[in-house]
Short mmCIF file of N, CA, C and O in Angstrom, two decimals:
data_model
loop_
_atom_site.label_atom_id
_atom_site.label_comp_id
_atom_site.label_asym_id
_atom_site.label_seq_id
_atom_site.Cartn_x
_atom_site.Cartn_y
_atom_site.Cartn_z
N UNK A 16 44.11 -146.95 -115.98
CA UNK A 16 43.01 -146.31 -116.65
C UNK A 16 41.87 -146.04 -115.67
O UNK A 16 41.37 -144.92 -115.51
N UNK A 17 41.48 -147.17 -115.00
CA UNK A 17 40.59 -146.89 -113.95
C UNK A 17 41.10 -146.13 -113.05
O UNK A 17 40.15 -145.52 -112.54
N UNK A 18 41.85 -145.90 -112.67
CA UNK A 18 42.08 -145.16 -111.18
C UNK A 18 42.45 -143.36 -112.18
O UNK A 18 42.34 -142.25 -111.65
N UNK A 19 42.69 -143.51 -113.02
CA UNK A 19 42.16 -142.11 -113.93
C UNK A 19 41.04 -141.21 -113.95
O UNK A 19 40.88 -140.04 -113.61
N UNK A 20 40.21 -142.21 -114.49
CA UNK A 20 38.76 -142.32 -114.36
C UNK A 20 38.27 -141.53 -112.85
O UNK A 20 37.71 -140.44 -112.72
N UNK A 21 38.62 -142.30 -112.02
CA UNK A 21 38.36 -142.13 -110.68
C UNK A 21 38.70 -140.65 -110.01
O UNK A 21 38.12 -140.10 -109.07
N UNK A 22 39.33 -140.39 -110.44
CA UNK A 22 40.74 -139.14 -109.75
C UNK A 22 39.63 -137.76 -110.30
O UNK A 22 39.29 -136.73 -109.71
N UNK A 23 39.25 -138.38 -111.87
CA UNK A 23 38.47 -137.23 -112.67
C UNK A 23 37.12 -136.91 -111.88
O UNK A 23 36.77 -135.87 -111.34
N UNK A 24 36.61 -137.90 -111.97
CA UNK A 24 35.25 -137.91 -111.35
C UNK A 24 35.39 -137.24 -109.68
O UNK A 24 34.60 -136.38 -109.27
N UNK A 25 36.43 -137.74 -108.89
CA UNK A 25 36.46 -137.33 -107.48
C UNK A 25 36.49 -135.71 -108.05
O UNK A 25 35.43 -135.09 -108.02
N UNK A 26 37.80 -135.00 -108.60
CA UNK A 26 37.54 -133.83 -108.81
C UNK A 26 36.43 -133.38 -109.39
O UNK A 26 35.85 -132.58 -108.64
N UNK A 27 35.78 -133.59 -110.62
CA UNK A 27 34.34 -132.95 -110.60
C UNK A 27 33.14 -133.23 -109.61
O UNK A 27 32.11 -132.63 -109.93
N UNK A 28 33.06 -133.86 -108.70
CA UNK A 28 31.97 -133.88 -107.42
C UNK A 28 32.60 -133.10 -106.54
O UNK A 28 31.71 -132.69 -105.79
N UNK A 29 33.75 -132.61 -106.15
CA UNK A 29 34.37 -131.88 -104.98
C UNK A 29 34.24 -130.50 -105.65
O UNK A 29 33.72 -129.66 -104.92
N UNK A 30 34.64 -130.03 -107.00
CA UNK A 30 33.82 -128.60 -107.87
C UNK A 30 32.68 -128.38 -107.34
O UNK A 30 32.42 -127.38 -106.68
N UNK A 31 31.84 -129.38 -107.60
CA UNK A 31 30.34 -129.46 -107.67
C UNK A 31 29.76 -128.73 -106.09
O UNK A 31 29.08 -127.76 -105.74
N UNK A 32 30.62 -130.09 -105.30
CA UNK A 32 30.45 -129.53 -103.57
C UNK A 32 30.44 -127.89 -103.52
O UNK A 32 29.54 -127.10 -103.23
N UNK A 33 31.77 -127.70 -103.92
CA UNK A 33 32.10 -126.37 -103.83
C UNK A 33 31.42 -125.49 -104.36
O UNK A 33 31.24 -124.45 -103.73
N UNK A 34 30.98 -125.61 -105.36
CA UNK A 34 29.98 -124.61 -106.48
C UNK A 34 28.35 -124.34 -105.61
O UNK A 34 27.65 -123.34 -105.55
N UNK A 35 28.19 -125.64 -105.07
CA UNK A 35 26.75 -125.61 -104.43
C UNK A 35 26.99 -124.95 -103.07
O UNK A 35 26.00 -124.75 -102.36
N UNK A 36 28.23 -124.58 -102.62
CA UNK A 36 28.07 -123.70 -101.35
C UNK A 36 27.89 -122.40 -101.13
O UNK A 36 27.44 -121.96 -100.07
N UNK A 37 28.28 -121.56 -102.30
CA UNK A 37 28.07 -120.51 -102.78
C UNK A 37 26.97 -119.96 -103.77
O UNK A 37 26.83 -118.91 -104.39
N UNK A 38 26.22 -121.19 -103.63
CA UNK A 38 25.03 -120.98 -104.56
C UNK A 38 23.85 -119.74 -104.22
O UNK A 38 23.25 -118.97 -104.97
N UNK A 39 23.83 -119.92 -102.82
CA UNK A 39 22.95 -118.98 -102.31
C UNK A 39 23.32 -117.23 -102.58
O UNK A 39 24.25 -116.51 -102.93
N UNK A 40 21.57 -117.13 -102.05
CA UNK A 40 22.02 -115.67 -101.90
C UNK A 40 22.29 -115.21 -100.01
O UNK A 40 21.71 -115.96 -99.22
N UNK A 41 22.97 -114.28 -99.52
CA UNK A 41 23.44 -114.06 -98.16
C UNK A 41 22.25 -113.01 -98.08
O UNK A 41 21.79 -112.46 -99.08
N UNK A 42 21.80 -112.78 -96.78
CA UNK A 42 20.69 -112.01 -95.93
C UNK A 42 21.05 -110.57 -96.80
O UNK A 42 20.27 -110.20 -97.68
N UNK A 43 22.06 -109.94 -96.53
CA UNK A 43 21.87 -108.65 -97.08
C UNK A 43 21.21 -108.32 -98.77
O UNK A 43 20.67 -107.29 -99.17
N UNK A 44 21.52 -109.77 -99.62
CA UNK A 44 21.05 -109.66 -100.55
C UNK A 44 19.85 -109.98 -100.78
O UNK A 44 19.30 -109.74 -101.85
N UNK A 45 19.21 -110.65 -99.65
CA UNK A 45 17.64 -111.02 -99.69
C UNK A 45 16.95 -109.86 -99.67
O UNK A 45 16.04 -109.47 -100.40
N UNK A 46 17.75 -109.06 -98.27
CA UNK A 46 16.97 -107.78 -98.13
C UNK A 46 17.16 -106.70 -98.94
O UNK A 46 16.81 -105.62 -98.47
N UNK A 47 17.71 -106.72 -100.26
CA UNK A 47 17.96 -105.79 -101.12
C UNK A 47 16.98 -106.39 -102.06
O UNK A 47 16.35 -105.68 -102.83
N UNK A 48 16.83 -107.65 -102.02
CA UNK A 48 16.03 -107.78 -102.84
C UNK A 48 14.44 -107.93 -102.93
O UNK A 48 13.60 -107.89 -103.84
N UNK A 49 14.43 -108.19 -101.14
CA UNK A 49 12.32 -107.83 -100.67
C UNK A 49 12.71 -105.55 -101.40
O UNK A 49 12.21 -105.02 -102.39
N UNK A 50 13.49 -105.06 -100.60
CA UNK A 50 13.34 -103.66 -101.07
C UNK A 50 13.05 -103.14 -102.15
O UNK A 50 12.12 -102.34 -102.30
N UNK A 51 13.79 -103.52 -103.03
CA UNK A 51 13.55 -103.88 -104.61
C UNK A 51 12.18 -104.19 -105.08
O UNK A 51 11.66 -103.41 -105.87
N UNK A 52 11.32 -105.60 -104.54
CA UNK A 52 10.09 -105.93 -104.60
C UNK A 52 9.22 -104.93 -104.18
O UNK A 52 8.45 -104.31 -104.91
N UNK A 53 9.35 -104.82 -103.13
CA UNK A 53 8.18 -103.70 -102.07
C UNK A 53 8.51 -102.56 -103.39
O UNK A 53 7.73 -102.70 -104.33
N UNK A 54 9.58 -101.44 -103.58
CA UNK A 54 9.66 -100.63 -104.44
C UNK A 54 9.18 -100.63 -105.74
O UNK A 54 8.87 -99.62 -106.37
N UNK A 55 9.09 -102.09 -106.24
CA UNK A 55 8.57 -102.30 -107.59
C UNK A 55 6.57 -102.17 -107.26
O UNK A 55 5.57 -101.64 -107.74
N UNK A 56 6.85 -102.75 -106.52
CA UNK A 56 4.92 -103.10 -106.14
C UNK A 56 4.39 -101.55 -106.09
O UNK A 56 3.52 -101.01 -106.78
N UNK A 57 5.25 -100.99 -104.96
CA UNK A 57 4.49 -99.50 -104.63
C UNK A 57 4.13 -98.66 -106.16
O UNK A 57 2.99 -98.40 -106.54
N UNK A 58 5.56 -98.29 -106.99
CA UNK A 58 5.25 -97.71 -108.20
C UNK A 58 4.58 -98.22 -109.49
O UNK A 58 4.61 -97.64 -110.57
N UNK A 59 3.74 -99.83 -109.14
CA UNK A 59 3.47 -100.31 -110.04
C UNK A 59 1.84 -100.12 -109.41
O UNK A 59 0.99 -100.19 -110.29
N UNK A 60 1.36 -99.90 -108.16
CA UNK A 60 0.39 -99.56 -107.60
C UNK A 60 0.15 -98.30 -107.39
O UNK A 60 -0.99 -98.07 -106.99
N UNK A 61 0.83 -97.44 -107.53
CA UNK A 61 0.88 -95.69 -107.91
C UNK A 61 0.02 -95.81 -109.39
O UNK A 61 -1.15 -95.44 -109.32
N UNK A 62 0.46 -96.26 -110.61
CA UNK A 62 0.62 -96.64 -111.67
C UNK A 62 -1.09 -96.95 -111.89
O UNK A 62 -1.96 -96.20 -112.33
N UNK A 63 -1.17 -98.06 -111.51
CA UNK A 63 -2.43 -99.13 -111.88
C UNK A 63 -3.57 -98.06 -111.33
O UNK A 63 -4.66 -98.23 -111.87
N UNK A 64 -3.52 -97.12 -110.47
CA UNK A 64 -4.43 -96.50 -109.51
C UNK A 64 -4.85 -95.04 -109.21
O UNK A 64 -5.56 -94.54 -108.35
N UNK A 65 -3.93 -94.41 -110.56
CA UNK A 65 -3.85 -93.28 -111.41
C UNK A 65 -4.76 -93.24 -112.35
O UNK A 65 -4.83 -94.08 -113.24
N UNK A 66 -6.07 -91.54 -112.12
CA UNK A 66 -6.61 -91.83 -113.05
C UNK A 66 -7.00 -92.41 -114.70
O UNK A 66 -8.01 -92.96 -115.13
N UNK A 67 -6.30 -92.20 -115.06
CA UNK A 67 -6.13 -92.17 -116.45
C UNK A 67 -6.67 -94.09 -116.56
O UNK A 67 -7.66 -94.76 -116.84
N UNK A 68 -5.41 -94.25 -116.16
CA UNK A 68 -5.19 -95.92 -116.09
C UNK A 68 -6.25 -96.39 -115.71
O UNK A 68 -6.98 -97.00 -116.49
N UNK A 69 -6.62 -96.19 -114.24
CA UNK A 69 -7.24 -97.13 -113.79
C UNK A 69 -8.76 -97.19 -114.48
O UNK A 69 -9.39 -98.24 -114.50
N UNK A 70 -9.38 -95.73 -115.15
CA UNK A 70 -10.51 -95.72 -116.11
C UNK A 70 -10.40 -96.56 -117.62
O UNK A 70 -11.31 -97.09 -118.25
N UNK A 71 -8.91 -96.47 -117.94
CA UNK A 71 -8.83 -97.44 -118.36
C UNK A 71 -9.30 -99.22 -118.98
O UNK A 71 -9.91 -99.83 -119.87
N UNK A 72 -8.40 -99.40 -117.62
CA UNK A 72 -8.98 -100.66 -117.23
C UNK A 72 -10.31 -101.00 -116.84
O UNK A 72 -10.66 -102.18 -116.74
N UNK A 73 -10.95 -100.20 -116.65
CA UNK A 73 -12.45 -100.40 -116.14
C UNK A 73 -13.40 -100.64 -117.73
O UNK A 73 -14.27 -101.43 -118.07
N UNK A 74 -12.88 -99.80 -118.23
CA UNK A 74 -13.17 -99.55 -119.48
C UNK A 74 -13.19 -101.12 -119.53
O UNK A 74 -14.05 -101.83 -119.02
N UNK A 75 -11.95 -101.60 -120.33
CA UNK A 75 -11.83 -102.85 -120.80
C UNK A 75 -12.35 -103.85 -120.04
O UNK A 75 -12.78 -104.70 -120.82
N UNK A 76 -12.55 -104.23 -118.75
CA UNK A 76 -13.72 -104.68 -117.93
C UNK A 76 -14.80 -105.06 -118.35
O UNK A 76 -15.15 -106.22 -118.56
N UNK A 77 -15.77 -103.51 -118.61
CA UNK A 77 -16.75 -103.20 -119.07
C UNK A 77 -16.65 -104.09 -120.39
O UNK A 77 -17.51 -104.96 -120.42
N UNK A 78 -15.83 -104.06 -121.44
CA UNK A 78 -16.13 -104.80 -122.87
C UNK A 78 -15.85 -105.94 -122.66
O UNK A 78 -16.18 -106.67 -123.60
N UNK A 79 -15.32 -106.52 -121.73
CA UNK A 79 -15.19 -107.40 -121.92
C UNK A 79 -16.39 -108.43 -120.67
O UNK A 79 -16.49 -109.61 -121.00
N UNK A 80 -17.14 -108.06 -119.49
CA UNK A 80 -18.13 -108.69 -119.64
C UNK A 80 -19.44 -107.95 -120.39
O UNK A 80 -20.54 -108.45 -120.16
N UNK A 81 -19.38 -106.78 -121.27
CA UNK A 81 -20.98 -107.01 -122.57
C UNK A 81 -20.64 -107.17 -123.40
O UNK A 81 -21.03 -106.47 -124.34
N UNK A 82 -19.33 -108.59 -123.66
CA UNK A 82 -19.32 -109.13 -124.83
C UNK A 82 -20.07 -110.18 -125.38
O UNK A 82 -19.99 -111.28 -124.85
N UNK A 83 -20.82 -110.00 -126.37
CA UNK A 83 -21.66 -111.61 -126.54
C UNK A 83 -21.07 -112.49 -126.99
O UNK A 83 -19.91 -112.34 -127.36
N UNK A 84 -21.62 -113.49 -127.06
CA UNK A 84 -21.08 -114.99 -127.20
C UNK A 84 -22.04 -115.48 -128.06
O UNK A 84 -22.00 -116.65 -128.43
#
């Protein structure tokens, strides 16, 4: 029974080993994924910095420090 026990457990920590070596991500996928970032930032800073918007937000700025208390 014990040496059952044992055999089970050795195989689920040697899975485990194995599972945690492949955990990562590899360089090409890092750099797909800063590209991705940088690409998200740029059109989200196109975005924020477009008239419309960014009067916007100024707007809400504005109400929100001459709000009284």
């Amino acid at each position: 029974m014990y040496q059952v026990v044992r055999a089970r457990m050795r195989a689920l920590v040697c899975r485990a080993r194995g599972a945690r070596r492949d955990a990562g991500m590899v360089t090409s996928e890092y750099a797909m994924g800063i590209v991705a970032a940088v690409a998200f930032a740029a059109v989200l800073y196109k975005v924020l910095t477009s008239g419309p918007v960014s009067a916007e937000l100024q707007d809400i700025v504005k109400r929100a420090l001459d709000a009284r208390m």
